[in-house]
Short mmCIF file of C-alpha atoms in Angstrom, two decimals:
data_model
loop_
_atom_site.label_atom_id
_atom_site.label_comp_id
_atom_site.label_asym_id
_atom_site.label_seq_id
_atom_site.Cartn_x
_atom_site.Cartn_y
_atom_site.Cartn_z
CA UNK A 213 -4.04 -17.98 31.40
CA UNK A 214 -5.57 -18.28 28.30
CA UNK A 215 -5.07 -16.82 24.77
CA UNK A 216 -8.16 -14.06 25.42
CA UNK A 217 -5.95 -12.45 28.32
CA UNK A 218 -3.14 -10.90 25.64
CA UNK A 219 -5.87 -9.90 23.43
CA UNK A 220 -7.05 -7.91 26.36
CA UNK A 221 -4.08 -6.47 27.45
CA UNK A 222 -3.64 -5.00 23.79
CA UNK A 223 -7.10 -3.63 23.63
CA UNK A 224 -6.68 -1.78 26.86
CA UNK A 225 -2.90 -0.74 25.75
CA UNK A 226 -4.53 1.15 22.56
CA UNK A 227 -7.30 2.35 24.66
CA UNK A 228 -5.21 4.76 26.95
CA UNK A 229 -3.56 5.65 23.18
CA UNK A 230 -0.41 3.90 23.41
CA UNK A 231 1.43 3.21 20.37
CA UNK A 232 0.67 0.45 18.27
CA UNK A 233 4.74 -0.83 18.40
CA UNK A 234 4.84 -0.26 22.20
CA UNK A 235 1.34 -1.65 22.58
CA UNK A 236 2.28 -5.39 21.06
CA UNK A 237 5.62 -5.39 23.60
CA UNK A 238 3.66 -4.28 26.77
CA UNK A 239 1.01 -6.77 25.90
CA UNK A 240 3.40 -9.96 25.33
CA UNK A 241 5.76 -8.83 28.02
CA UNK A 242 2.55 -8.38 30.88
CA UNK A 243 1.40 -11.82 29.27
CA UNK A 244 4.60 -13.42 29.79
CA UNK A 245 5.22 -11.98 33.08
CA UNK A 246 1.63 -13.87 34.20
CA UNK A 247 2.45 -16.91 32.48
CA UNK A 248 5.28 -18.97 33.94
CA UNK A 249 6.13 -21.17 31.32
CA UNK A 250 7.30 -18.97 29.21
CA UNK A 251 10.65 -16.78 30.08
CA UNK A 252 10.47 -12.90 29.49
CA UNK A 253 14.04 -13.58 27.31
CA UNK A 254 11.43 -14.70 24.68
CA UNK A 255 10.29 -10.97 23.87
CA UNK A 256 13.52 -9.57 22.92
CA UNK A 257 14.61 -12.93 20.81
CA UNK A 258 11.61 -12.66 19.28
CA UNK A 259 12.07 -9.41 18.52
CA UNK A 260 15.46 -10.05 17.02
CA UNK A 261 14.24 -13.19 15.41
CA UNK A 262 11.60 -10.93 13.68
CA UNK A 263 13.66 -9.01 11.65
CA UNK A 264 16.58 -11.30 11.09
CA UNK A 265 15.74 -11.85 7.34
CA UNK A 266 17.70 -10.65 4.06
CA UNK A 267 14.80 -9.39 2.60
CA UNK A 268 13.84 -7.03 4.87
CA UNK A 269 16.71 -4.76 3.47
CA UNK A 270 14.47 -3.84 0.73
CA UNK A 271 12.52 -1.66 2.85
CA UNK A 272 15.22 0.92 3.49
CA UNK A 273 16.13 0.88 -0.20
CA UNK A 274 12.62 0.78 -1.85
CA UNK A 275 11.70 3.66 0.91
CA UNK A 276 15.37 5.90 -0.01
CA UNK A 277 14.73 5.55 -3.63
CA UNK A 278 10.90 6.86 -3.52
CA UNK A 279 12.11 10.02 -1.65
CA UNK A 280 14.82 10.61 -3.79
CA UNK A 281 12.40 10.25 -6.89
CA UNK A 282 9.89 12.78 -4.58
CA UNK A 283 12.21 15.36 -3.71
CA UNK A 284 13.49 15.00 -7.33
CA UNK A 285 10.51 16.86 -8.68
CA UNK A 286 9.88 13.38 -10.71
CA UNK A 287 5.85 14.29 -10.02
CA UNK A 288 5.58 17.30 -11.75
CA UNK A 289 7.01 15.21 -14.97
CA UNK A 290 4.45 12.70 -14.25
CA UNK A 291 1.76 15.04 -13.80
CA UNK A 292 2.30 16.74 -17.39
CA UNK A 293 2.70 13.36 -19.51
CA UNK A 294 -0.16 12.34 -17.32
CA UNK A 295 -2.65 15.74 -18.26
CA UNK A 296 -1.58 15.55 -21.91
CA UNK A 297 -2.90 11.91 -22.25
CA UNK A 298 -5.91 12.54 -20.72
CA UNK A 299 -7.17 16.14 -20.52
CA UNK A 300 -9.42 16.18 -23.54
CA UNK A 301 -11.60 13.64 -21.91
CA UNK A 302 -14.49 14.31 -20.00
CA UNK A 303 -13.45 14.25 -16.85
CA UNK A 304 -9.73 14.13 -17.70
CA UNK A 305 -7.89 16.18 -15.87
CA UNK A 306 -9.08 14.34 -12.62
CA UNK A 307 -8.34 10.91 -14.49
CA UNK A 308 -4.92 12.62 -14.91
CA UNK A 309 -4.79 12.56 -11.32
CA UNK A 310 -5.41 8.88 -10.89
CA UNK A 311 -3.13 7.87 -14.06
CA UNK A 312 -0.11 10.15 -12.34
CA UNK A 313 -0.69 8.26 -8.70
CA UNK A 314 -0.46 5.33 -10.86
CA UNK A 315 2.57 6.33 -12.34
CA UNK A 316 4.06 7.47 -8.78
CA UNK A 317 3.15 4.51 -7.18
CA UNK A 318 5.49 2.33 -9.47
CA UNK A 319 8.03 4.62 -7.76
CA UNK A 320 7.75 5.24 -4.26
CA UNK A 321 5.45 1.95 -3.18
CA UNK A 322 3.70 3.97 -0.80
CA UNK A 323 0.47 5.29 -0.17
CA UNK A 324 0.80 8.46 1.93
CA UNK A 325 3.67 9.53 -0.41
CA UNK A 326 1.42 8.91 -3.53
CA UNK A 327 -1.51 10.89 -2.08
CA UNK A 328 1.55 13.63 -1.01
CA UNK A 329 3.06 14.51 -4.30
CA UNK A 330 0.50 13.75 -6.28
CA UNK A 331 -2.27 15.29 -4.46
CA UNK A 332 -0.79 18.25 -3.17
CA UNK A 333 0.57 19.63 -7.04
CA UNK A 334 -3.28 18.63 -8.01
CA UNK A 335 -5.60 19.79 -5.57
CA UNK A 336 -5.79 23.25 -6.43
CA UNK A 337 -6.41 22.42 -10.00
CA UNK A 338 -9.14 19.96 -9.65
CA UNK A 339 -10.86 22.80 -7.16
CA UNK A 340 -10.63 25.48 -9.69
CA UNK A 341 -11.94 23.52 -12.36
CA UNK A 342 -14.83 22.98 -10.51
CA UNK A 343 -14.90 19.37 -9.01
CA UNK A 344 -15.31 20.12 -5.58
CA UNK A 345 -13.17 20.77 -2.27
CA UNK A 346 -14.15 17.66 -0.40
CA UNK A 347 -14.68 15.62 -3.56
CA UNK A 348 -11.09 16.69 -4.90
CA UNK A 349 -9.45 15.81 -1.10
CA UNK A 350 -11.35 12.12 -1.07
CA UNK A 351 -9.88 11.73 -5.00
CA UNK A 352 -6.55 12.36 -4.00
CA UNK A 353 -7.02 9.78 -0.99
CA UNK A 354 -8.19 7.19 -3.17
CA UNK A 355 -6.24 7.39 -6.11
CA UNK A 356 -2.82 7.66 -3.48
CA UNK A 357 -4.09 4.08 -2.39
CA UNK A 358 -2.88 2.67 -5.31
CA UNK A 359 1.05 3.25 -3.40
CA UNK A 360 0.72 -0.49 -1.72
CA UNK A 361 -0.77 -2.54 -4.90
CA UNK A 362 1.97 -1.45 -7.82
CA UNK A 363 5.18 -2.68 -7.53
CA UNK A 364 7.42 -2.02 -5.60
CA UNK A 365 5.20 -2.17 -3.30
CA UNK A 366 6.66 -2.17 0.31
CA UNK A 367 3.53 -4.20 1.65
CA UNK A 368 3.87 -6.64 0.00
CA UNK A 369 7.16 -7.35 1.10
CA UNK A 370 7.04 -7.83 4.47
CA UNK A 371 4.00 -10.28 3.68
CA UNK A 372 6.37 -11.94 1.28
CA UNK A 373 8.46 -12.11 3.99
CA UNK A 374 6.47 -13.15 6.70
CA UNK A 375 4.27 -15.71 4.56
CA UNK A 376 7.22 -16.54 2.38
CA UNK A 377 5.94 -16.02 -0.87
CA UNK A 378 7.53 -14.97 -3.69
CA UNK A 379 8.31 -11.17 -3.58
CA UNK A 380 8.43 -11.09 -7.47
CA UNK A 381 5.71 -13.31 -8.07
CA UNK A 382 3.49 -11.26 -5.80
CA UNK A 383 5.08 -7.84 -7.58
CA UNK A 384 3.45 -9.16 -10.79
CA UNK A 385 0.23 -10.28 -9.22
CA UNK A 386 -0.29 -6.72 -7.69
CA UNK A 387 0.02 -4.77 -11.16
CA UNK A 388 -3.48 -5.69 -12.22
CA UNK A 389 -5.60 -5.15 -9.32
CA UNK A 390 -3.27 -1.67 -9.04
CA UNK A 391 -4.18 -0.68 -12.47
CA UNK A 392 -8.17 -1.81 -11.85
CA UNK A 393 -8.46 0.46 -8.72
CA UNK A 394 -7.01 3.01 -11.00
CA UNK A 395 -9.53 2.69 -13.78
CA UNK A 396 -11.97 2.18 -11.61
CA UNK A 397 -11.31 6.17 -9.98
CA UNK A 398 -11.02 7.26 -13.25
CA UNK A 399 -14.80 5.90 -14.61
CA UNK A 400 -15.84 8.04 -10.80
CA UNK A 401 -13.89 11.05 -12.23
CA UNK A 402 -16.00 10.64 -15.62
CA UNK A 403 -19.21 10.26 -13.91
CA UNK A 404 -18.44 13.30 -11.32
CA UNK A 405 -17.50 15.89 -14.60
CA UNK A 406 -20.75 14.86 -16.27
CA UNK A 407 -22.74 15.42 -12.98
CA UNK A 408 -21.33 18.86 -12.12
CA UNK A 409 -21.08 20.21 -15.99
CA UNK A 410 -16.86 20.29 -16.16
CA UNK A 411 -16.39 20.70 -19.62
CA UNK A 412 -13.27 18.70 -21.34
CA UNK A 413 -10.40 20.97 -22.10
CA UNK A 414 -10.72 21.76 -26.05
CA UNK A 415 -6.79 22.43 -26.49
CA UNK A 416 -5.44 20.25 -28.99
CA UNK A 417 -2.40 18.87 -28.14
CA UNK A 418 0.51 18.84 -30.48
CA UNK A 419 2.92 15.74 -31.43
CA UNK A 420 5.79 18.07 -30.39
CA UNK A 421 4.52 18.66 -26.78
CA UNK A 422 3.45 14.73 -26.06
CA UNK A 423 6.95 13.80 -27.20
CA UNK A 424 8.42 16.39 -24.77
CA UNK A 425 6.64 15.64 -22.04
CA UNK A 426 7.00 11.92 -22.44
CA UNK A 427 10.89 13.03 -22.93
CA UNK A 428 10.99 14.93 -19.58
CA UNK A 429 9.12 11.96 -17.96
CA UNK A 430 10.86 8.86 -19.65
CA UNK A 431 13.74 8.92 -16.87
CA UNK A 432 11.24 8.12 -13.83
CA UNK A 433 8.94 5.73 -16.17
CA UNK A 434 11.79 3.56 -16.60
CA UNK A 435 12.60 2.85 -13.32
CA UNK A 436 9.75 0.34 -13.00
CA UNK A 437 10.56 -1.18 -16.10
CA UNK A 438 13.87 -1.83 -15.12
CA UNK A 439 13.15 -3.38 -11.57
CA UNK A 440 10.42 -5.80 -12.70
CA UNK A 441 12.28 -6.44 -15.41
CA UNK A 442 15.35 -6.94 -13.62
CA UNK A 443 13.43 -9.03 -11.21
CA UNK A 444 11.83 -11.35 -13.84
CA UNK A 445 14.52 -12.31 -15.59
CA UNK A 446 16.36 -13.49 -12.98
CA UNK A 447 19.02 -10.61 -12.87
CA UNK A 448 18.55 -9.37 -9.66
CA UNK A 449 16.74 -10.93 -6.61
CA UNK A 450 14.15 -8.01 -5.39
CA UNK A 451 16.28 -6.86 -2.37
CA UNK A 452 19.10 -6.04 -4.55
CA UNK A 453 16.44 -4.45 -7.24
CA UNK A 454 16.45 -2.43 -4.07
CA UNK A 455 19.16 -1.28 -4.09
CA UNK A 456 19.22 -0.99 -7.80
CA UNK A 457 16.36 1.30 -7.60
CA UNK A 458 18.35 4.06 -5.06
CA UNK A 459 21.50 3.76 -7.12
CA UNK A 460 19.05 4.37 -10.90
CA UNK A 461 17.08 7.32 -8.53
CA UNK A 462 20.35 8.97 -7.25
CA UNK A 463 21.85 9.00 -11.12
CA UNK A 464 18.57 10.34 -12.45
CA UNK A 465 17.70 13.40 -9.93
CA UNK A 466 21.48 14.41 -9.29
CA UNK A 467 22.86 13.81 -12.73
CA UNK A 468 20.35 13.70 -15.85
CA UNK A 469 17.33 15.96 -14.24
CA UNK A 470 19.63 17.43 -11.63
CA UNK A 471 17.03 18.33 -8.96
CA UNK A 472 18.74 17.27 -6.08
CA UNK A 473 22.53 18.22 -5.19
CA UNK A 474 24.46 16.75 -2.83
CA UNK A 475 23.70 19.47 0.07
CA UNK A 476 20.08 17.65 -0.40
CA UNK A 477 21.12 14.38 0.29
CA UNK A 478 21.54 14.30 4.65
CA UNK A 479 17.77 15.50 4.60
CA UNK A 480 16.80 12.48 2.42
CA UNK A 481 18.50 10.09 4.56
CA UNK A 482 17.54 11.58 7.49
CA UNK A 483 13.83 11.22 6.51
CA UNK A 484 14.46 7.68 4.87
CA UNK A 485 15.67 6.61 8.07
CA UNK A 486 12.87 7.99 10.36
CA UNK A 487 10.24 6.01 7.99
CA UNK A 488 12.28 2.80 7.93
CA UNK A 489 12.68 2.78 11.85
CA UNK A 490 8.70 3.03 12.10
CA UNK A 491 8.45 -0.02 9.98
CA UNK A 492 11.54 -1.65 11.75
CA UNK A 493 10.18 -0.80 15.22
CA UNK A 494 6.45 -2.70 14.53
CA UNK A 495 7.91 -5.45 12.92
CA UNK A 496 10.03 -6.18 15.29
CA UNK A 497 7.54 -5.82 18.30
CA UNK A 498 5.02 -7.47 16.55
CA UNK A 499 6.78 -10.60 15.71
CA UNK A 500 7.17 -11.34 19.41
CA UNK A 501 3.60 -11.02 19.61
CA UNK A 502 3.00 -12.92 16.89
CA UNK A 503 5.18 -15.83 18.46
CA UNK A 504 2.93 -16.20 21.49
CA UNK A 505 -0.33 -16.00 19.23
CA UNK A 506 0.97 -19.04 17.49
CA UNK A 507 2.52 -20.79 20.66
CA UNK A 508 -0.70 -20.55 22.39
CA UNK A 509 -2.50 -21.97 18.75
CA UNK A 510 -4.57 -18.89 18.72
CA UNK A 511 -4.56 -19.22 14.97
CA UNK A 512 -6.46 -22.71 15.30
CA UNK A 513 -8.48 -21.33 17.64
CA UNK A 514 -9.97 -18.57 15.50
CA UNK A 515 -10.03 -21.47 12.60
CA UNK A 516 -12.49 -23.23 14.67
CA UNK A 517 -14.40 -20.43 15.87
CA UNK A 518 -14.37 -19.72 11.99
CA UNK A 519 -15.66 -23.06 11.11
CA UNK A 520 -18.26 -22.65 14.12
CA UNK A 521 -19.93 -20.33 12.26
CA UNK A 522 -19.88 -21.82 8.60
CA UNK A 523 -17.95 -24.24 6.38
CA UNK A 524 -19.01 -22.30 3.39
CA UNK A 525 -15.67 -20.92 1.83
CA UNK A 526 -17.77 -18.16 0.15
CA UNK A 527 -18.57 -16.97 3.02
CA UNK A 528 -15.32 -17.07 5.06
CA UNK A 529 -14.01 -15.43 2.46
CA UNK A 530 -16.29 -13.00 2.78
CA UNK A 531 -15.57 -13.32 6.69
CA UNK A 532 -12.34 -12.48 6.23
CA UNK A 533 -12.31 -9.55 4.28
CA UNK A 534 -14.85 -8.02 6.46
CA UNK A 535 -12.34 -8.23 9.58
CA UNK A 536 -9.32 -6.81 7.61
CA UNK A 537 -11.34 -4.14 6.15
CA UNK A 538 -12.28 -3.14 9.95
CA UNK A 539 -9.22 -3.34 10.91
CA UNK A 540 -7.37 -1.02 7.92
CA UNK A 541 -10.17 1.63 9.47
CA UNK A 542 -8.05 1.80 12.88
CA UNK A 543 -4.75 0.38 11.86
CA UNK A 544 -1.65 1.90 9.93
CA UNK A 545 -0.82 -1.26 7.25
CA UNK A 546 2.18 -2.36 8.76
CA UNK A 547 0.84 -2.87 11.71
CA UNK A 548 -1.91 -4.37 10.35
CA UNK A 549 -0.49 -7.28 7.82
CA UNK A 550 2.27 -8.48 11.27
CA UNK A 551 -1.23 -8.71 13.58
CA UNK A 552 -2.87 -10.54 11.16
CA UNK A 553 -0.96 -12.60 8.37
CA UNK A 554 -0.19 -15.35 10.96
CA UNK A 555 -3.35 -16.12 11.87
CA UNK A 556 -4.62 -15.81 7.97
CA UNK A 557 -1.68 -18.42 6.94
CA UNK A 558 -3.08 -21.06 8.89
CA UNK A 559 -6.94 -19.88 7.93
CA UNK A 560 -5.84 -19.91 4.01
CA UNK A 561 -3.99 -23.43 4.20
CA UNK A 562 -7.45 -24.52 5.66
CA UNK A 563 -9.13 -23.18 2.94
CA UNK A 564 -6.74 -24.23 0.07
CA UNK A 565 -6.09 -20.96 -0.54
CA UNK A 566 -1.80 -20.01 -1.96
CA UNK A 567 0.20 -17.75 -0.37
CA UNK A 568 0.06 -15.45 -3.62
CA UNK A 569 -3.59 -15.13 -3.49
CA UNK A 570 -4.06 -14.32 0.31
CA UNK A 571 -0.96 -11.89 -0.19
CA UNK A 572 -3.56 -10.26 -3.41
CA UNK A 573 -6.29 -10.05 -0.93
CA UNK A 574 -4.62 -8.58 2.50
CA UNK A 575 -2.92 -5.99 0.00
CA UNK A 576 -6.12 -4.92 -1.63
CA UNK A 577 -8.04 -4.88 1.47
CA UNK A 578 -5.52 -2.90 3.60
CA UNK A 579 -5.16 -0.13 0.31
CA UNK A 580 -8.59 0.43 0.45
CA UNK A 581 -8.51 0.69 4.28
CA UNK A 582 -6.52 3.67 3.44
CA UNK A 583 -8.83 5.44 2.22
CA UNK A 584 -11.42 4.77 4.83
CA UNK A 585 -12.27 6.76 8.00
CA UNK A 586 -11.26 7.20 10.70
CA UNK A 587 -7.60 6.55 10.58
CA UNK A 588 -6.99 5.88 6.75
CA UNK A 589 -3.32 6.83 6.05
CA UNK A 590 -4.29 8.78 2.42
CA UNK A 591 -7.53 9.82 3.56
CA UNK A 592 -5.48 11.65 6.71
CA UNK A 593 -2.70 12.98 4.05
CA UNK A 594 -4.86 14.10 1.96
CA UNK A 595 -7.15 16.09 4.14
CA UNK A 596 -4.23 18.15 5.75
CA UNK A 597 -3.15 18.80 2.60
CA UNK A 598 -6.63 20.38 1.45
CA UNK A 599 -7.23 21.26 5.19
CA UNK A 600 -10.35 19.59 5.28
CA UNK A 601 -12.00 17.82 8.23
CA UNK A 602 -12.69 13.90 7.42
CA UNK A 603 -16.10 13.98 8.13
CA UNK A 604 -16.65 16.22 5.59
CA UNK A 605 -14.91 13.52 3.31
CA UNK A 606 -16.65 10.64 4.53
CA UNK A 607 -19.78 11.36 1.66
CA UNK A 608 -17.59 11.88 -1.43
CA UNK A 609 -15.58 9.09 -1.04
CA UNK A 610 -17.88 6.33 -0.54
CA UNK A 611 -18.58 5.89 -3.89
CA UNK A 612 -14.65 5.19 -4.78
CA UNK A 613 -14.85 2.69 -1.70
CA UNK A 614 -17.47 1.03 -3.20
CA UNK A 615 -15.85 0.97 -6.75
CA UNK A 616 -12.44 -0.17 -5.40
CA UNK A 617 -14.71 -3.27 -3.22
CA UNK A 618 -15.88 -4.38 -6.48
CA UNK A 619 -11.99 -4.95 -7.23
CA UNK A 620 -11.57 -6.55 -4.03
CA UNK A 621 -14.50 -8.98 -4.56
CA UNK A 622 -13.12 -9.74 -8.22
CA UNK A 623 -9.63 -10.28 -6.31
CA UNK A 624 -11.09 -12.68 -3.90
CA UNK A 625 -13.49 -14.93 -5.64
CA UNK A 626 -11.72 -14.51 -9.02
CA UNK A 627 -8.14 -15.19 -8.39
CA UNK A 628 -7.42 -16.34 -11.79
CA UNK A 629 -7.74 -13.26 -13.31
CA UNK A 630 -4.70 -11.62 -11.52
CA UNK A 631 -2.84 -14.63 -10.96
CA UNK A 632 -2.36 -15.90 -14.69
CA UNK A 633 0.37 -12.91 -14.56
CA UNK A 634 2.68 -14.27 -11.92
CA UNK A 635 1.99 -17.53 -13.35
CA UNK A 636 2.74 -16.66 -16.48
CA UNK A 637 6.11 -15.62 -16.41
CA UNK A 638 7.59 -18.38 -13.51
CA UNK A 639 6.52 -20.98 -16.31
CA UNK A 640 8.47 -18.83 -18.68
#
């Protein structure tokens, strides 16, 4: 039974709408069950196997901390350094948005949450000033895509951890690209406020309120600082900047901005814990999956279908970030990076590509996928918030898509413009 038989069996398990998690297992386990020379104990040590590694603790941690730092109101501090900065510009108050999302994403390393808390405190705003309902939801979806690029970014540890590749060294490498998507939503914002006639706001802003709002908001901007930081010079290896980050987040909302009490506390585990099983659950399933992809050399096997087609690295390049930008349209990320790194490893080896640069590209492509219809994670947060269908979406937002590809094409045939960074400080 060859290789194309599991590949089936998953296609028709996500046709009758199984979940993706139970999906891989039903797949590997009817595979298994057909194929006799492999025992069905292979699934659940597989499974085991999968998640057996120290660094997968960060998730938990990195995931506890950014709720803590969302229920903590930490967003509306964000928001007002953020609108002080950059309201007087043409357009600013929607490159607020973007510069805020930035900021939040250095917190929470996630996407959804970004476009969330963010997004929700800005939508009404950006309506009333005139930008558009649609336009204002597909802003919000974009800029929240910026969760998975900044560090900490929770995707790109578990490709750290299943390409094993420096977690810090690909922290640094994703600040760049991060901060180009970023500018990149703010040059749309410009563009949109001079095509609809939103007039900068004329208020001049004082010394005395920039210094209070970067007061109010110096708390939560720190916390980056002091991971990376931490990270980088060797003080703390990125799973314990983990747990750094929940113990800095707990002593910052309960005890210096006092948000959150201690009654608050059982909700944010309980929703830290629902998140971090979801993650848990796919990784786990899909590892076992993975396994039989590589025991059956499936990953050769697409190599040389690869190769069938062209030698041309441009062009496989260009190959690949086609597929994974089709699959971020139907996939959730996590899923996405444990169905595909495997096979990329082995296609990036081939192509002399490092570990730090694929991790750059599969991040940036599967952010952007995001934001992209029909299943993009912000695109789907950000239209319940503005209760807006997607379709009606799907026009605004393509120009941000195509801004944020440009990135991705600088990111994959430019590598050493994002990866003097890393670089940089592991020669230090």
């Amino acid at each position: 039974m060859g290789i194309e038989w599991l590949l089936i069996f998953l296609g028709i398990c996500l046709i009758i709408n199984m979940p993706v998690a139970f999906a891989l297992t039903a797949s590997v386990t009817l595979y298994l069950a057909l194929n006799p020379k492999y025992p069905l104990i292979l699934v659940a040590q597989q499974m085991f196997t999968g998640i057996d590694k120290f660094v997968f603790l960060a998730i938990p941690f990195f995931i506890l901390s950014g709720v803590i730092m969302q229920k903590g109101g930490i967003s509306d501090r964000l928001i007002k350094l953020s609108s002080l900065l950059l309201d007087r510009l043409l357009g600013g108050f929607a490159m607020s948005t973007a510069l805020a999302s930035m900021f939040f994403a250095s917190l929470s390393g996630s996407g959804p949450a970004t476009t969330a808390a963010i997004g929700g405190a800005m939508l009404p705003t950006l309506e009333k000033k005139g930008y558009g309902k649609e336009w204002s939801v597909a802003y919000i979806a974009a800029a929240g895509t910026m969760g998975p690029m900044i560090p900490p970014s929770i995707t790109l540890v578990i490709f750290g951890a299943m390409a094993s590749t420096s977690i810090s060294a690909l922290f640094i490498a994703g600040i760049l690209p991060g901060v180009l998507i970023g500018v990149a939503l703010m040059t749309i914002a410009y563009f949109r406020a001079k095509k609809v006639g939103i007039e900068p706001d004329k208020r001049k802003v004082t010394s005395g309120e920039l210094f209070k709002a970067f007061k109010n908001a110096i708390w939560a901007l720190l916390m980056p600082v002091i991971i990376i930081g931490g990270i980088l010079g060797g003080i703390f290896t990125p799973t314990e900047a983990a747990v750094v980050s929940v113990v800095y987040a707990l002593v910052v909302s309960l005890l210096i901005y006092r948000t959150i009490s201690l009654r608050h506390l059982p909700e944010i585990f309980k929703q830290t814990v629902s998140t971090s099983a979801v993650i848990m659950i796919l990784t786990a399933n899909a590892a076992a999956f993975a396994w039989v992809l590589g025991a059956e050399q499936a990953p050769q096997q697409i190599l040389q279908f690869l190769y069938s087609i062209t030698e041309n690295k441009f062009l496989l390049l260009l190959i690949i970030n086609l597929f994974l930008l089709l699959i971020g349209c139907f996939m959730d990320t996590t899923s996405a990076l444990i169905i595909t790194v495997p096979t990329l490893l082995t296609v990036a080896s081939a192509l002399d590509i490092s570990g730090l640069h694929l991790g750059l590209i599969v991040a940036t492509n599967l952010s952007l996928g995001m934001a992209t219809p029909p299943l993009g994670f912000t695109l789907f947060t950000a239209c319940s918030i503005g209760n807006v269908s997607i379709t009606r979406t799907i026009r605004p937002i393509l120009p941000m898509i195509g801004v944020m590809c440009i990135v991705l094409l600088l990111v994959t045939y430019f590598p050493g413009l994002f990866l003097w960074l890393p670089e940089l400080f592991v020669n230090m």
